[in-house]
XYZ file of N, CA and C in Angstrom:
486
model
N -80.604 -56.598 -31.184
C -80.094 -55.502 -31.990
C -79.806 -55.984 -33.404
N -80.143 -55.141 -34.373
C -79.884 -55.523 -35.755
C -78.582 -54.898 -36.239
N -77.946 -55.611 -37.127
C -76.696 -55.114 -37.699
C -77.003 -54.096 -38.784
N -76.319 -52.981 -38.738
C -76.479 -51.931 -39.735
C -75.156 -51.708 -40.440
N -75.248 -51.115 -41.625
C -74.045 -50.816 -42.405
C -73.280 -49.665 -41.759
N -71.976 -49.820 -41.648
C -71.107 -48.771 -41.114
C -69.944 -48.554 -42.066
N -69.608 -47.282 -42.290
C -68.468 -46.917 -43.137
C -67.399 -46.326 -42.227
N -66.219 -46.952 -42.240
C -65.099 -46.498 -41.426
C -64.009 -45.965 -42.338
N -63.499 -44.793 -42.025
C -62.356 -44.219 -42.733
C -61.200 -44.199 -41.741
N -60.156 -44.939 -42.052
C -59.073 -45.160 -41.091
C -57.752 -44.679 -41.691
N -57.084 -43.755 -41.002
C -55.751 -43.334 -41.421
C -54.741 -44.211 -40.698
N -53.806 -44.777 -41.476
C -52.830 -45.712 -40.911
C -51.443 -45.401 -41.457
N -50.437 -45.934 -40.776
C -49.075 -45.862 -41.309
C -49.020 -46.686 -42.590
N -48.338 -46.161 -43.590
C -48.212 -46.859 -44.867
C -47.042 -47.832 -44.782
N -47.311 -48.979 -44.116
C -46.266 -49.973 -43.885
C -46.807 -51.373 -44.159
N -45.904 -52.304 -44.521
C -46.356 -53.684 -44.719
C -46.944 -54.268 -43.432
N -48.012 -55.038 -43.571
C -48.602 -55.750 -42.449
C -49.727 -55.017 -41.743
N -49.882 -53.727 -41.993
C -50.929 -52.964 -41.296
C -52.310 -53.460 -41.723
N -52.508 -53.624 -43.024
C -53.808 -54.102 -43.509
C -54.116 -55.491 -42.951
N -53.110 -56.334 -42.869
C -53.295 -57.683 -42.330
C -53.773 -57.635 -40.877
N -53.187 -56.755 -40.077
C -53.596 -56.651 -38.668
C -55.040 -56.157 -38.558
N -55.421 -55.198 -39.408
C -56.795 -54.680 -39.364
C -57.780 -55.746 -39.826
N -57.468 -56.434 -40.917
C -58.360 -57.499 -41.398
C -58.465 -58.611 -40.354
N -57.362 -58.919 -39.687
C -57.366 -59.937 -38.636
C -58.244 -59.553 -37.468
N -58.273 -58.254 -37.154
C -59.130 -57.775 -36.066
C -60.610 -58.059 -36.406
N -60.984 -57.799 -37.654
C -62.374 -58.044 -38.063
C -62.688 -59.543 -38.046
N -61.822 -60.337 -38.641
C -62.115 -61.780 -38.711
C -62.077 -62.420 -37.327
N -61.192 -61.956 -36.474
C -61.091 -62.512 -35.123
C -62.344 -62.295 -34.289
N -63.081 -61.249 -34.610
C -64.318 -60.961 -33.872
C -65.574 -61.349 -34.642
N -65.375 -61.967 -35.790
C -66.509 -62.481 -36.550
C -67.270 -61.451 -37.358
N -66.633 -60.314 -37.689
C -67.298 -59.308 -38.514
C -66.813 -59.429 -39.948
N -67.749 -59.391 -40.862
C -67.422 -59.470 -42.269
C -67.074 -58.078 -42.804
N -66.057 -57.986 -43.635
C -65.742 -56.749 -44.338
C -66.469 -56.813 -45.674
N -67.451 -55.924 -45.865
C -68.236 -55.946 -47.105
C -67.493 -55.302 -48.255
N -66.746 -54.244 -47.974
C -65.857 -53.682 -48.994
C -64.662 -53.069 -48.299
N -63.574 -52.991 -49.046
C -62.308 -52.531 -48.502
C -61.557 -51.811 -49.608
N -61.114 -50.612 -49.314
C -60.348 -49.851 -50.297
C -59.181 -49.187 -49.564
N -57.988 -49.316 -50.115
C -56.787 -48.775 -49.484
C -55.998 -47.990 -50.517
N -55.538 -46.810 -50.126
C -54.669 -46.035 -51.012
C -53.865 -45.045 -50.185
N -52.736 -44.660 -50.740
C -51.865 -43.676 -50.116
C -52.577 -42.316 -50.109
N -52.342 -41.530 -49.075
C -52.906 -40.177 -49.018
C -51.914 -39.195 -49.640
N -52.118 -37.905 -49.427
C -51.162 -36.914 -49.942
C -49.824 -37.019 -49.226
N -49.848 -37.628 -48.040
C -48.600 -37.889 -47.320
C -48.183 -39.333 -47.618
N -47.000 -39.543 -48.219
C -46.600 -40.899 -48.616
C -46.479 -41.888 -47.465
N -46.327 -41.414 -46.254
C -46.188 -42.327 -45.113
C -47.527 -42.688 -44.477
N -48.620 -42.152 -45.039
C -49.957 -42.395 -44.482
C -50.876 -42.942 -45.575
N -51.641 -43.976 -45.236
C -52.657 -44.524 -46.135
C -54.032 -44.373 -45.511
N -55.048 -44.313 -46.390
C -56.432 -44.283 -45.914
C -57.079 -45.612 -46.279
N -57.684 -46.238 -45.294
C -58.431 -47.472 -45.510
C -59.902 -47.155 -45.300
N -60.727 -47.482 -46.287
C -62.170 -47.333 -46.137
C -62.758 -48.733 -46.059
N -63.429 -49.001 -44.947
C -64.024 -50.315 -44.707
C -65.521 -50.160 -44.518
N -66.282 -51.017 -45.190
C -67.724 -51.089 -44.967
C -67.994 -52.428 -44.293
N -68.689 -52.370 -43.174
C -69.027 -53.585 -42.434
C -70.437 -53.454 -41.879
N -70.974 -54.556 -41.430
C -72.275 -54.535 -40.751
C -72.057 -54.950 -39.310
N -72.618 -54.158 -38.404
C -72.515 -54.460 -36.970
C -73.617 -53.719 -36.237
N -73.965 -54.203 -35.056
C -74.897 -53.454 -34.215
C -74.114 -52.369 -33.477
N -74.791 -51.545 -32.722
C -74.149 -50.402 -32.055
C -73.015 -50.843 -31.139
N -73.259 -51.876 -30.362
C -72.223 -52.377 -29.459
C -71.031 -52.912 -30.242
N -71.306 -53.619 -31.313
C -70.242 -54.192 -32.125
C -69.362 -53.135 -32.766
N -69.968 -52.074 -33.290
C -69.161 -51.041 -33.954
C -68.333 -50.273 -32.922
N -68.871 -50.128 -31.714
C -68.077 -49.493 -30.650
C -66.849 -50.339 -30.321
N -67.035 -51.655 -30.253
C -65.911 -52.562 -29.984
C -64.880 -52.487 -31.099
N -65.354 -52.462 -32.346
C -64.426 -52.381 -33.478
C -63.619 -51.089 -33.392
N -64.294 -49.959 -33.151
C -63.587 -48.670 -33.044
C -62.539 -48.701 -31.924
N -62.911 -49.228 -30.781
C -61.961 -49.298 -29.663
C -60.762 -50.168 -30.008
N -61.007 -51.318 -30.599
C -59.914 -52.221 -30.955
C -59.018 -51.614 -32.041
N -59.634 -50.935 -33.024
C -58.827 -50.288 -34.076
C -57.912 -49.219 -33.470
N -58.451 -48.429 -32.547
C -57.649 -47.364 -31.930
C -56.500 -47.908 -31.075
N -56.571 -49.163 -30.691
C -55.490 -49.767 -29.913
C -54.331 -50.237 -30.794
N -54.577 -50.417 -32.082
C -53.509 -50.887 -32.971
C -52.468 -49.788 -33.141
N -51.206 -50.171 -33.085
C -50.098 -49.209 -33.097
C -50.066 -48.381 -34.377
N -50.283 -49.000 -35.520
C -50.156 -48.299 -36.796
C -51.400 -47.519 -37.206
N -52.446 -47.532 -36.390
C -53.651 -46.765 -36.705
C -53.488 -45.348 -36.159
N -53.614 -44.360 -37.054
C -53.449 -42.957 -36.670
C -54.782 -42.366 -36.217
N -55.848 -42.601 -36.990
C -57.149 -42.030 -36.652
C -58.249 -42.876 -37.282
N -59.353 -43.041 -36.556
C -60.516 -43.770 -37.046
C -61.696 -42.815 -37.084
N -62.332 -42.698 -38.263
C -63.562 -41.910 -38.393
C -64.686 -42.879 -38.709
N -65.715 -42.893 -37.864
C -66.913 -43.651 -38.198
C -67.830 -42.682 -38.912
N -68.015 -42.876 -40.213
C -68.727 -41.892 -41.026
C -70.247 -42.059 -40.966
N -70.712 -43.234 -40.658
C -72.152 -43.467 -40.605
C -72.783 -42.543 -39.565
N -73.841 -41.869 -39.981
C -74.525 -40.949 -39.081
C -73.932 -39.550 -39.099
N -72.904 -39.319 -39.930
C -72.311 -37.987 -40.074
C -72.475 -37.544 -41.531
N -72.111 -36.299 -41.804
C -72.157 -35.806 -43.188
C -70.886 -36.248 -43.901
N -71.051 -37.052 -44.933
C -69.886 -37.513 -45.691
C -70.279 -37.766 -47.137
N -69.256 -37.842 -47.968
C -69.449 -38.117 -49.388
C -68.883 -39.509 -49.653
N -69.650 -40.338 -50.360
C -69.147 -41.655 -50.716
C -69.322 -41.892 -52.204
N -68.411 -42.628 -52.770
C -68.472 -43.000 -54.179
C -67.926 -44.403 -54.340
N -68.355 -45.024 -55.422
C -67.872 -46.345 -55.783
C -67.761 -46.367 -57.294
N -66.775 -47.057 -57.808
C -66.640 -47.190 -59.255
C -66.855 -48.641 -59.637
N -67.452 -48.843 -60.804
C -67.653 -50.194 -61.296
C -67.347 -50.245 -62.785
N -66.801 -51.369 -63.203
C -66.667 -51.692 -64.619
C -67.664 -52.812 -64.882
N -68.560 -52.582 -65.835
C -69.621 -53.547 -66.125
C -69.500 -53.971 -67.587
N -69.258 -55.256 -67.811
C -69.201 -55.780 -69.173
C -70.587 -56.312 -69.523
N -71.159 -55.745 -70.588
C -72.533 -56.053 -70.964
C -72.551 -56.693 -72.342
N -73.400 -57.706 -72.504
C -73.613 -58.285 -73.841
C -74.230 -57.202 -74.713
N -73.640 -56.966 -75.867
C -74.124 -55.885 -76.736
C -74.442 -56.429 -78.128
N -75.554 -57.124 -78.188
C -76.018 -57.590 -79.505
C -76.458 -56.366 -80.301
N -76.393 -56.443 -81.617
C -76.741 -55.256 -82.431
C -78.091 -54.647 -82.068
N -79.085 -55.452 -81.742
C -80.417 -54.928 -81.419
C -80.459 -54.229 -80.047
N -79.432 -54.425 -79.205
C -79.413 -53.799 -77.871
C -78.449 -52.620 -77.753
N -77.615 -52.411 -78.748
C -76.555 -51.399 -78.623
C -77.104 -49.993 -78.385
N -78.125 -49.603 -79.107
C -78.687 -48.250 -78.929
C -79.255 -48.085 -77.518
N -79.939 -49.103 -77.024
C -80.508 -49.044 -75.671
C -79.401 -48.917 -74.622
N -78.331 -49.681 -74.789
C -77.209 -49.603 -73.844
C -76.607 -48.196 -73.858
N -76.415 -47.635 -75.035
C -75.826 -46.292 -75.129
C -76.753 -45.233 -74.531
N -78.066 -45.409 -74.636
C -79.018 -44.490 -73.978
C -78.864 -44.570 -72.460
N -78.757 -45.787 -71.942
C -78.571 -45.961 -70.493
C -77.261 -45.318 -70.053
N -76.201 -45.519 -70.827
C -74.894 -44.914 -70.514
C -75.026 -43.392 -70.461
N -75.768 -42.824 -71.408
C -75.960 -41.366 -71.445
C -76.779 -40.879 -70.248
N -77.839 -41.572 -69.932
C -78.707 -41.179 -68.809
C -77.924 -41.184 -67.489
N -77.084 -42.177 -67.300
C -76.344 -42.306 -66.044
C -74.998 -41.590 -66.055
N -74.720 -40.861 -67.148
C -73.463 -40.108 -67.285
C -72.242 -40.979 -66.996
N -72.260 -42.165 -67.553
C -71.083 -43.013 -67.455
C -70.489 -43.138 -68.852
N -69.470 -43.957 -69.036
C -68.878 -44.031 -70.369
C -68.495 -45.459 -70.738
N -68.482 -45.673 -72.041
C -68.051 -46.952 -72.585
C -66.535 -46.878 -72.723
N -65.819 -47.797 -72.058
C -64.355 -47.764 -72.072
C -63.752 -48.880 -72.918
N -64.580 -49.828 -73.357
C -64.091 -50.885 -74.246
C -65.265 -51.400 -75.064
N -64.977 -51.645 -76.343
C -66.016 -52.120 -77.251
C -65.509 -53.362 -77.963
N -66.343 -54.390 -78.016
C -66.022 -55.601 -78.772
C -67.153 -55.910 -79.723
N -67.003 -57.002 -80.455
C -68.053 -57.373 -81.403
C -69.364 -57.700 -80.688
N -69.250 -58.225 -79.468
C -70.464 -58.631 -78.760
C -70.534 -58.113 -77.328
N -69.752 -57.067 -77.010
C -69.833 -56.520 -75.653
C -69.445 -55.052 -75.621
N -69.921 -54.385 -74.577
C -69.442 -53.070 -74.175
C -68.950 -53.225 -72.742
N -67.869 -52.506 -72.394
C -67.478 -52.388 -70.996
C -67.740 -50.952 -70.583
N -68.537 -50.795 -69.547
C -69.001 -49.489 -69.095
C -68.329 -49.136 -67.775
N -67.861 -47.899 -67.676
C -67.295 -47.383 -66.416
C -68.324 -46.451 -65.788
N -68.663 -46.690 -64.548
C -69.620 -45.837 -63.839
C -69.092 -45.523 -62.439
N -69.329 -44.293 -62.018
C -68.968 -43.851 -60.671
C -70.198 -43.246 -60.023
N -70.429 -43.580 -58.756
C -71.566 -43.003 -58.051
C -71.757 -43.678 -56.715
N -72.891 -43.374 -56.101
C -73.182 -44.033 -54.833
C -73.816 -45.398 -55.104
N -74.066 -46.136 -54.026
C -74.603 -47.484 -54.183
C -75.928 -47.499 -54.936
N -76.761 -46.489 -54.704
C -78.060 -46.414 -55.357
C -77.945 -46.273 -56.865
N -77.010 -45.428 -57.306
C -76.808 -45.228 -58.742
C -76.311 -46.516 -59.400
N -75.357 -47.185 -58.742
C -74.842 -48.437 -59.308
C -75.919 -49.514 -59.351
N -76.726 -49.584 -58.304
C -77.807 -50.576 -58.284
C -78.828 -50.283 -59.373
N -79.106 -48.992 -59.609
C -80.095 -48.621 -60.620
C -79.627 -49.002 -62.021
N -78.381 -48.704 -62.361
C -77.916 -49.050 -63.715
C -77.827 -50.569 -63.883
N -77.441 -51.267 -62.833
C -77.355 -52.724 -62.956
C -78.737 -53.342 -63.144
N -79.754 -52.749 -62.525
C -81.103 -53.293 -62.714
C -81.583 -53.078 -64.149
N -81.112 -52.007 -64.801
C -81.496 -51.780 -66.198
C -80.682 -52.648 -67.164
N -79.421 -52.893 -66.815
C -78.554 -53.669 -67.713
C -78.744 -55.178 -67.560
N -79.220 -55.606 -66.396
C -79.355 -57.042 -66.130
C -80.229 -57.761 -67.172
N -81.396 -57.211 -67.551
C -82.195 -57.901 -68.573
C -81.496 -57.982 -69.933
N -80.601 -57.036 -70.208
C -79.865 -57.056 -71.478
C -78.787 -58.129 -71.443
N -78.175 -58.289 -70.258
C -77.166 -59.340 -70.106
C -75.834 -58.820 -69.608
N -75.632 -58.844 -68.302
C -74.354 -58.468 -67.711
C -73.452 -59.704 -67.737
N -72.246 -59.551 -68.337
C -71.302 -60.666 -68.413
C -70.402 -60.713 -67.172
N -69.890 -59.534 -66.759
C -68.983 -59.459 -65.615
C -69.095 -58.095 -64.961
N -68.779 -58.049 -63.674
C -68.733 -56.785 -62.940
C -67.487 -56.779 -62.061
N -66.795 -55.630 -62.028
C -65.706 -55.409 -61.064
C -66.010 -54.085 -60.375
N -66.073 -54.096 -59.045
C -66.372 -52.887 -58.279
C -65.213 -52.573 -57.346
N -64.995 -51.273 -57.100
C -63.899 -50.852 -56.234
C -64.233 -50.980 -54.762
N -65.492 -50.934 -54.415
C -65.871 -50.778 -53.019
C -65.976 -49.286 -52.740
N -66.609 -48.972 -51.651
C -66.869 -47.567 -51.316
C -65.585 -46.877 -50.867
N -65.398 -45.641 -51.340
C -64.428 -44.723 -50.766
C -65.232 -43.560 -50.217
N -64.783 -42.961 -49.141
C -65.581 -41.918 -48.506
C -64.699 -40.930 -47.763
N -65.161 -39.692 -47.693
C -64.529 -38.645 -46.894
C -65.623 -37.891 -46.156
N -65.335 -37.479 -44.907
C -66.324 -36.689 -44.175
C -66.352 -35.275 -44.752
N -67.516 -34.647 -44.639
C -67.657 -33.271 -45.130
C -67.115 -32.301 -44.085
N -66.449 -31.263 -44.560
C -65.977 -30.196 -43.688
C -67.169 -29.333 -43.290
N -67.152 -28.753 -42.093
C -68.241 -27.842 -41.720
C -68.262 -26.640 -42.659
N -69.475 -26.141 -42.960
C -69.593 -25.001 -43.893
C -69.422 -23.697 -43.178
C-alpha cells in the first residue's frame, strides 16, 4: 500500500498539553506531520487543529481511532475524499533587482497576491491559495531568486451540503 496525503480537521479542548499528546500519538506510531495549524474556534474553549500527514488506508484508520480515544479530542474529520475547502498562506521574500521588479509585480498581479514589504533589494509577497497556486508562483519566482519562505500549512473546513 502506498502512503497518500490526508487532511485531518480535529476539534479539541483548548487546554495546555493537548497538542503535545496529539503530536506524540503521530511520532509514537512513526507518522510524519507534514503541516500543522492550530487556532481557537468561535468557542474559546475549543480549538481546531488541521494536520496534513501521509499514510496508507490502514494507517489513517489507526490514526483516527487513536485520536478519538484521546480525552481532549472532541471530533475528528478526515477531509480527504470529501468536499472541503483548503487554503494556505505564504510569505515569500524575493530578490528584487531593478531589472526584475516589473516582472515580479506582474506575477503578483496575475496571482492576486500583494507586496507587504519593500526593501532596496527585496520584495516580500503575501499569497493565499491552495497548494497548486503556491507551487505555481514559487516556480515563477524561483528563477528570479527566492530569499526566504514562511508558510502557514494547510487550514481546511468541510463543505456544508447544498
